[in-house]
Amino acid sequence: MNRPIAAVLIVCLLLVTACSGMSQEKKAAGEGATIGAAVGALIGQVLGKDTKSTVTGAVIGAAIGGAIGYGLAAHLNKEKAKLEGRENDLDARITYAQAVNDETSRYNQTLTADLEKIEAEVAAGRFKKAQLAQINEKVVNDKARLDSELAELQAFRRSIAAENTSTSKVSELDLQIRTLEEQLAGLETNIEKLAGISQRVKV
């Protein structure tokens, strides 16, 4: 393995270990920066084929690593596992919807902060189109997963429309669905912003 990349990956491993005792928010940010550094290093090496490019890629990747490194799917899978066997339980669905909204909010905040850093890096000429493509692919895939979660919640809501269920509980589920719809609209805005940034990067 290329020495600069190997060095970056060793540091990344140490950082992941250090993240294990942090709060969920800090741990997610730390892991995101770590994975971002690794991805950035690899892209830098592929594009520049030298140590400077590798290190520069790692630094940029660490700075904007939240969107790349945030394991949204893994977090959602963990929450969904708690729903297993209780898919038709309204209370369980509400709890799951709240968890999805919490993850979406955290993800969106991370991406918004990343976009500000990306803007600065692009303005300084330190960003490559391939790096933006990597981030864009990850974000689009994550949004597709969230769209699927929303569709599932909406389908469940329709399935209980004719049932004799608690009005207050149904209203609570409706609130969670509306909240997720709003958050996905915000995520779509961020994706459009990322696309606009990408258009300004020529190579």
PDB file of C-alpha atoms in Angstrom:
ATOM      1  CA  MET A   1       0.000   0.000   0.000  1.00  0.00           C
ATOM      2  CA  ASN A   2       1.132   3.542  -0.751  1.00  0.00           C
ATOM      3  CA  ARG A   3       2.855   4.921   2.387  1.00  0.00           C
ATOM      4  CA  PRO A   4       0.944   8.222   2.616  1.00  0.00           C
ATOM      5  CA  ILE A   5      -2.370   6.394   2.309  1.00  0.00           C
ATOM      6  CA  ALA A   6      -1.268   3.787   4.840  1.00  0.00           C
ATOM      7  CA  ALA A   7      -0.336   6.540   7.295  1.00  0.00           C
ATOM      8  CA  VAL A   8      -3.669   8.263   6.860  1.00  0.00           C
ATOM      9  CA  LEU A   9      -5.565   5.012   7.349  1.00  0.00           C
ATOM     10  CA  ILE A  10      -3.627   4.228  10.537  1.00  0.00           C
ATOM     11  CA  VAL A  11      -4.525   7.641  11.929  1.00  0.00           C
ATOM     12  CA  CYS A  12      -8.134   7.028  10.903  1.00  0.00           C
ATOM     13  CA  LEU A  13      -8.176   3.730  12.802  1.00  0.00           C
ATOM     14  CA  LEU A  14      -6.889   5.466  15.916  1.00  0.00           C
ATOM     15  CA  LEU A  15      -9.521   8.175  15.574  1.00  0.00           C
ATOM     16  CA  VAL A  16     -12.339   5.636  15.226  1.00  0.00           C
ATOM     17  CA  THR A  17     -11.128   3.950  18.418  1.00  0.00           C
ATOM     18  CA  ALA A  18     -11.056   7.306  20.190  1.00  0.00           C
ATOM     19  CA  CYS A  19     -14.652   7.991  19.075  1.00  0.00           C
ATOM     20  CA  SER A  20     -16.004   4.930  20.873  1.00  0.00           C
ATOM     21  CA  GLY A  21     -16.497   6.713  24.207  1.00  0.00           C
ATOM     22  CA  MET A  22     -18.126   9.848  22.811  1.00  0.00           C
ATOM     23  CA  SER A  23     -21.777  10.878  22.752  1.00  0.00           C
ATOM     24  CA  GLN A  24     -23.795   9.809  19.699  1.00  0.00           C
ATOM     25  CA  GLU A  25     -23.581  13.258  18.098  1.00  0.00           C
ATOM     26  CA  LYS A  26     -19.839  13.662  18.682  1.00  0.00           C
ATOM     27  CA  LYS A  27     -19.194  10.062  17.716  1.00  0.00           C
ATOM     28  CA  ALA A  28     -21.074  10.507  14.419  1.00  0.00           C
ATOM     29  CA  ALA A  29     -19.135  13.683  13.648  1.00  0.00           C
ATOM     30  CA  GLY A  30     -15.817  12.051  14.550  1.00  0.00           C
ATOM     31  CA  GLU A  31     -16.495   8.942  12.507  1.00  0.00           C
ATOM     32  CA  GLY A  32     -17.649  11.089   9.607  1.00  0.00           C
ATOM     33  CA  ALA A  33     -14.451  13.114   9.654  1.00  0.00           C
ATOM     34  CA  THR A  34     -12.384   9.936   9.901  1.00  0.00           C
ATOM     35  CA  ILE A  35     -14.067   8.199   6.993  1.00  0.00           C
ATOM     36  CA  GLY A  36     -13.983  11.461   5.066  1.00  0.00           C
ATOM     37  CA  ALA A  37     -10.234  11.657   5.603  1.00  0.00           C
ATOM     38  CA  ALA A  38      -9.765   8.131   4.292  1.00  0.00           C
ATOM     39  CA  VAL A  39     -11.960   8.717   1.248  1.00  0.00           C
ATOM     40  CA  GLY A  40     -10.304  12.070   0.611  1.00  0.00           C
ATOM     41  CA  ALA A  41      -6.861  10.504   0.789  1.00  0.00           C
ATOM     42  CA  LEU A  42      -7.778   7.825  -1.708  1.00  0.00           C
ATOM     43  CA  ILE A  43      -9.330  10.312  -4.117  1.00  0.00           C
ATOM     44  CA  GLY A  44      -6.332  12.614  -3.724  1.00  0.00           C
ATOM     45  CA  GLN A  45      -3.954   9.781  -4.536  1.00  0.00           C
ATOM     46  CA  VAL A  46      -5.959   8.641  -7.556  1.00  0.00           C
ATOM     47  CA  LEU A  47      -6.219  12.170  -8.932  1.00  0.00           C
ATOM     48  CA  GLY A  48      -2.791  13.525  -8.056  1.00  0.00           C
ATOM     49  CA  LYS A  49      -0.735  10.343  -7.674  1.00  0.00           C
ATOM     50  CA  ASP A  50       1.586  11.980  -5.167  1.00  0.00           C
ATOM     51  CA  THR A  51       1.991  12.511  -1.433  1.00  0.00           C
ATOM     52  CA  LYS A  52       0.856  16.131  -1.512  1.00  0.00           C
ATOM     53  CA  SER A  53      -2.393  15.204  -3.256  1.00  0.00           C
ATOM     54  CA  THR A  54      -2.988  12.383  -0.791  1.00  0.00           C
ATOM     55  CA  VAL A  55      -2.469  14.550   2.271  1.00  0.00           C
ATOM     56  CA  THR A  56      -4.487  17.423   0.795  1.00  0.00           C
ATOM     57  CA  GLY A  57      -7.309  15.022  -0.002  1.00  0.00           C
ATOM     58  CA  ALA A  58      -7.239  13.676   3.551  1.00  0.00           C
ATOM     59  CA  VAL A  59      -7.385  17.161   5.078  1.00  0.00           C
ATOM     60  CA  ILE A  60     -10.300  18.193   2.870  1.00  0.00           C
ATOM     61  CA  GLY A  61     -12.049  14.877   3.475  1.00  0.00           C
ATOM     62  CA  ALA A  62     -11.736  15.272   7.234  1.00  0.00           C
ATOM     63  CA  ALA A  63     -13.083  18.822   7.075  1.00  0.00           C
ATOM     64  CA  ILE A  64     -16.193  17.816   5.157  1.00  0.00           C
ATOM     65  CA  GLY A  65     -16.401  14.200   6.275  1.00  0.00           C
ATOM     66  CA  GLY A  66     -19.779  14.349   7.948  1.00  0.00           C
ATOM     67  CA  ALA A  67     -21.851  13.780   4.831  1.00  0.00           C
ATOM     68  CA  ILE A  68     -19.530  11.068   3.512  1.00  0.00           C
ATOM     69  CA  GLY A  69     -19.003   9.250   6.759  1.00  0.00           C
ATOM     70  CA  TYR A  70     -22.363   9.476   8.519  1.00  0.00           C
ATOM     71  CA  GLY A  71     -23.746   5.949   8.525  1.00  0.00           C
ATOM     72  CA  LEU A  72     -27.388   6.884   8.086  1.00  0.00           C
ATOM     73  CA  ALA A  73     -28.425   3.483   6.744  1.00  0.00           C
ATOM     74  CA  ALA A  74     -26.742   1.687   9.649  1.00  0.00           C
ATOM     75  CA  HIS A  75     -28.489   3.931  12.186  1.00  0.00           C
ATOM     76  CA  LEU A  76     -31.862   3.388  10.508  1.00  0.00           C
ATOM     77  CA  ASN A  77     -31.326  -0.376  10.348  1.00  0.00           C
ATOM     78  CA  LYS A  78     -30.589  -0.393  14.071  1.00  0.00           C
ATOM     79  CA  GLU A  79     -33.811   1.479  14.811  1.00  0.00           C
ATOM     80  CA  LYS A  80     -35.826  -0.703  12.437  1.00  0.00           C
ATOM     81  CA  ALA A  81     -34.647  -3.824  14.221  1.00  0.00           C
ATOM     82  CA  LYS A  82     -36.521  -2.561  17.293  1.00  0.00           C
ATOM     83  CA  LEU A  83     -39.710  -2.467  15.217  1.00  0.00           C
ATOM     84  CA  GLU A  84     -39.478  -6.101  14.154  1.00  0.00           C
ATOM     85  CA  GLY A  85     -42.587  -8.027  15.168  1.00  0.00           C
ATOM     86  CA  ARG A  86     -44.407  -4.809  16.076  1.00  0.00           C
ATOM     87  CA  GLU A  87     -44.958  -3.414  12.579  1.00  0.00           C
ATOM     88  CA  ASN A  88     -48.717  -3.086  13.162  1.00  0.00           C
ATOM     89  CA  ASP A  89     -48.346  -1.485  16.597  1.00  0.00           C
ATOM     90  CA  LEU A  90     -49.206   2.224  16.349  1.00  0.00           C
ATOM     91  CA  ASP A  91     -47.101   3.177  19.380  1.00  0.00           C
ATOM     92  CA  ALA A  92     -44.099   1.317  17.972  1.00  0.00           C
ATOM     93  CA  ARG A  93     -44.530   3.022  14.604  1.00  0.00           C
ATOM     94  CA  ILE A  94     -44.649   6.432  16.266  1.00  0.00           C
ATOM     95  CA  THR A  95     -41.488   5.667  18.230  1.00  0.00           C
ATOM     96  CA  TYR A  96     -39.768   4.515  15.041  1.00  0.00           C
ATOM     97  CA  ALA A  97     -40.925   7.596  13.130  1.00  0.00           C
ATOM     98  CA  GLN A  98     -39.467   9.802  15.872  1.00  0.00           C
ATOM     99  CA  ALA A  99     -36.157   7.950  15.599  1.00  0.00           C
ATOM    100  CA  VAL A 100     -36.126   8.382  11.807  1.00  0.00           C
ATOM    101  CA  ASN A 101     -36.799  12.093  12.239  1.00  0.00           C
ATOM    102  CA  ASP A 102     -33.997  12.414  14.788  1.00  0.00           C
ATOM    103  CA  GLU A 103     -31.552  10.726  12.413  1.00  0.00           C
ATOM    104  CA  THR A 104     -32.723  12.807   9.454  1.00  0.00           C
ATOM    105  CA  SER A 105     -32.376  16.036  11.420  1.00  0.00           C
ATOM    106  CA  ARG A 106     -28.873  15.109  12.571  1.00  0.00           C
ATOM    107  CA  TYR A 107     -27.897  14.137   9.028  1.00  0.00           C
ATOM    108  CA  ASN A 108     -29.308  17.317   7.514  1.00  0.00           C
ATOM    109  CA  GLN A 109     -27.502  19.513  10.044  1.00  0.00           C
ATOM    110  CA  THR A 110     -24.249  17.706   9.287  1.00  0.00           C
ATOM    111  CA  LEU A 111     -24.719  18.134   5.547  1.00  0.00           C
ATOM    112  CA  THR A 112     -25.592  21.831   5.896  1.00  0.00           C
ATOM    113  CA  ALA A 113     -22.390  22.427   7.857  1.00  0.00           C
ATOM    114  CA  ASP A 114     -20.415  20.403   5.278  1.00  0.00           C
ATOM    115  CA  LEU A 115     -21.774  22.470   2.413  1.00  0.00           C
ATOM    116  CA  GLU A 116     -20.438  25.649   4.006  1.00  0.00           C
ATOM    117  CA  LYS A 117     -16.982  24.051   4.228  1.00  0.00           C
ATOM    118  CA  ILE A 118     -17.235  22.754   0.679  1.00  0.00           C
ATOM    119  CA  GLU A 119     -18.093  26.243  -0.557  1.00  0.00           C
ATOM    120  CA  ALA A 120     -14.928  27.567   1.086  1.00  0.00           C
ATOM    121  CA  GLU A 121     -12.789  24.758  -0.351  1.00  0.00           C
ATOM    122  CA  VAL A 122     -14.209  25.285  -3.840  1.00  0.00           C
ATOM    123  CA  ALA A 123     -13.577  29.042  -3.604  1.00  0.00           C
ATOM    124  CA  ALA A 124      -9.972  28.272  -2.653  1.00  0.00           C
ATOM    125  CA  GLY A 125      -9.603  25.911  -5.604  1.00  0.00           C
ATOM    126  CA  ARG A 126      -8.850  22.908  -3.422  1.00  0.00           C
ATOM    127  CA  PHE A 127     -11.752  20.708  -4.460  1.00  0.00           C
ATOM    128  CA  LYS A 128     -11.931  18.213  -7.307  1.00  0.00           C
ATOM    129  CA  LYS A 129     -15.094  17.223  -9.157  1.00  0.00           C
ATOM    130  CA  ALA A 130     -14.507  13.580  -8.235  1.00  0.00           C
ATOM    131  CA  GLN A 131     -14.668  14.438  -4.533  1.00  0.00           C
ATOM    132  CA  LEU A 132     -17.982  16.206  -5.026  1.00  0.00           C
ATOM    133  CA  ALA A 133     -19.282  13.256  -7.045  1.00  0.00           C
ATOM    134  CA  GLN A 134     -18.408  10.940  -4.148  1.00  0.00           C
ATOM    135  CA  ILE A 135     -20.347  13.091  -1.694  1.00  0.00           C
ATOM    136  CA  ASN A 136     -23.273  13.560  -4.073  1.00  0.00           C
ATOM    137  CA  GLU A 137     -23.638   9.809  -4.630  1.00  0.00           C
ATOM    138  CA  LYS A 138     -23.701   9.162  -0.879  1.00  0.00           C
ATOM    139  CA  VAL A 139     -26.254  11.909  -0.180  1.00  0.00           C
ATOM    140  CA  VAL A 140     -28.556  10.872  -3.037  1.00  0.00           C
ATOM    141  CA  ASN A 141     -28.478   7.248  -1.828  1.00  0.00           C
ATOM    142  CA  ASP A 142     -29.256   8.343   1.724  1.00  0.00           C
ATOM    143  CA  LYS A 143     -32.188  10.442   0.542  1.00  0.00           C
ATOM    144  CA  ALA A 144     -33.533   7.467  -1.413  1.00  0.00           C
ATOM    145  CA  ARG A 145     -33.473   5.434   1.793  1.00  0.00           C
ATOM    146  CA  LEU A 146     -35.332   8.183   3.665  1.00  0.00           C
ATOM    147  CA  ASP A 147     -37.887   8.471   0.847  1.00  0.00           C
ATOM    148  CA  SER A 148     -38.505   4.751   1.282  1.00  0.00           C
ATOM    149  CA  GLU A 149     -39.002   5.172   5.033  1.00  0.00           C
ATOM    150  CA  LEU A 150     -41.497   7.991   4.414  1.00  0.00           C
ATOM    151  CA  ALA A 151     -43.440   5.903   1.896  1.00  0.00           C
ATOM    152  CA  GLU A 152     -43.598   3.051   4.404  1.00  0.00           C
ATOM    153  CA  LEU A 153     -44.929   5.326   7.139  1.00  0.00           C
ATOM    154  CA  GLN A 154     -47.501   6.816   4.779  1.00  0.00           C
ATOM    155  CA  ALA A 155     -48.647   3.323   3.764  1.00  0.00           C
ATOM    156  CA  PHE A 156     -49.035   2.341   7.417  1.00  0.00           C
ATOM    157  CA  ARG A 157     -51.024   5.531   8.038  1.00  0.00           C
ATOM    158  CA  ARG A 158     -53.423   4.651   5.216  1.00  0.00           C
ATOM    159  CA  SER A 159     -53.808   1.134   6.568  1.00  0.00           C
ATOM    160  CA  ILE A 160     -55.134   2.391   9.913  1.00  0.00           C
ATOM    161  CA  ALA A 161     -57.425   5.057   8.436  1.00  0.00           C
ATOM    162  CA  ALA A 162     -60.545   2.898   8.788  1.00  0.00           C
ATOM    163  CA  GLU A 163     -59.627   1.393  12.152  1.00  0.00           C
ATOM    164  CA  ASN A 164     -61.005   2.475  15.491  1.00  0.00           C
ATOM    165  CA  THR A 165     -57.746   3.895  16.827  1.00  0.00           C
ATOM    166  CA  SER A 166     -56.897   6.675  19.237  1.00  0.00           C
ATOM    167  CA  THR A 167     -57.325  10.033  17.519  1.00  0.00           C
ATOM    168  CA  SER A 168     -54.496  11.554  19.532  1.00  0.00           C
ATOM    169  CA  LYS A 169     -52.137   8.710  18.590  1.00  0.00           C
ATOM    170  CA  VAL A 170     -53.023   9.008  14.908  1.00  0.00           C
ATOM    171  CA  SER A 171     -52.458  12.763  15.126  1.00  0.00           C
ATOM    172  CA  GLU A 172     -49.047  12.096  16.661  1.00  0.00           C
ATOM    173  CA  LEU A 173     -48.142   9.806  13.760  1.00  0.00           C
ATOM    174  CA  ASP A 174     -49.383  12.439  11.305  1.00  0.00           C
ATOM    175  CA  LEU A 175     -47.108  14.986  12.953  1.00  0.00           C
ATOM    176  CA  GLN A 176     -44.096  12.707  12.594  1.00  0.00           C
ATOM    177  CA  ILE A 177     -44.914  12.102   8.919  1.00  0.00           C
ATOM    178  CA  ARG A 178     -45.262  15.839   8.230  1.00  0.00           C
ATOM    179  CA  THR A 179     -41.995  16.488  10.037  1.00  0.00           C
ATOM    180  CA  LEU A 180     -40.193  13.901   7.925  1.00  0.00           C
ATOM    181  CA  GLU A 181     -41.694  15.398   4.751  1.00  0.00           C
ATOM    182  CA  GLU A 182     -40.370  18.821   5.772  1.00  0.00           C
ATOM    183  CA  GLN A 183     -36.944  17.441   6.579  1.00  0.00           C
ATOM    184  CA  LEU A 184     -36.761  15.652   3.242  1.00  0.00           C
ATOM    185  CA  ALA A 185     -37.642  18.917   1.507  1.00  0.00           C
ATOM    186  CA  GLY A 186     -34.709  20.496   3.350  1.00  0.00           C
ATOM    187  CA  LEU A 187     -32.457  17.637   2.298  1.00  0.00           C
ATOM    188  CA  GLU A 188     -33.552  18.087  -1.317  1.00  0.00           C
ATOM    189  CA  THR A 189     -32.595  21.763  -1.060  1.00  0.00           C
ATOM    190  CA  ASN A 190     -29.144  20.741   0.167  1.00  0.00           C
ATOM    191  CA  ILE A 191     -28.786  18.282  -2.718  1.00  0.00           C
ATOM    192  CA  GLU A 192     -29.666  21.039  -5.180  1.00  0.00           C
ATOM    193  CA  LYS A 193     -27.107  23.300  -3.526  1.00  0.00           C
ATOM    194  CA  LEU A 194     -24.467  20.582  -3.835  1.00  0.00           C
ATOM    195  CA  ALA A 195     -25.322  20.209  -7.523  1.00  0.00           C
ATOM    196  CA  GLY A 196     -24.880  23.956  -7.972  1.00  0.00           C
ATOM    197  CA  ILE A 197     -21.476  23.821  -6.326  1.00  0.00           C
ATOM    198  CA  SER A 198     -20.465  20.879  -8.526  1.00  0.00           C
ATOM    199  CA  GLN A 199     -21.276  22.865 -11.655  1.00  0.00           C
ATOM    200  CA  ARG A 200     -18.719  25.481 -10.647  1.00  0.00           C
ATOM    201  CA  VAL A 201     -15.916  22.912 -10.414  1.00  0.00           C
ATOM    202  CA  LYS A 202     -14.459  22.174 -13.833  1.00  0.00           C
ATOM    203  CA  VAL A 203     -12.067  19.297 -13.074  1.00  0.00           C
TER     204      VAL A 203
END
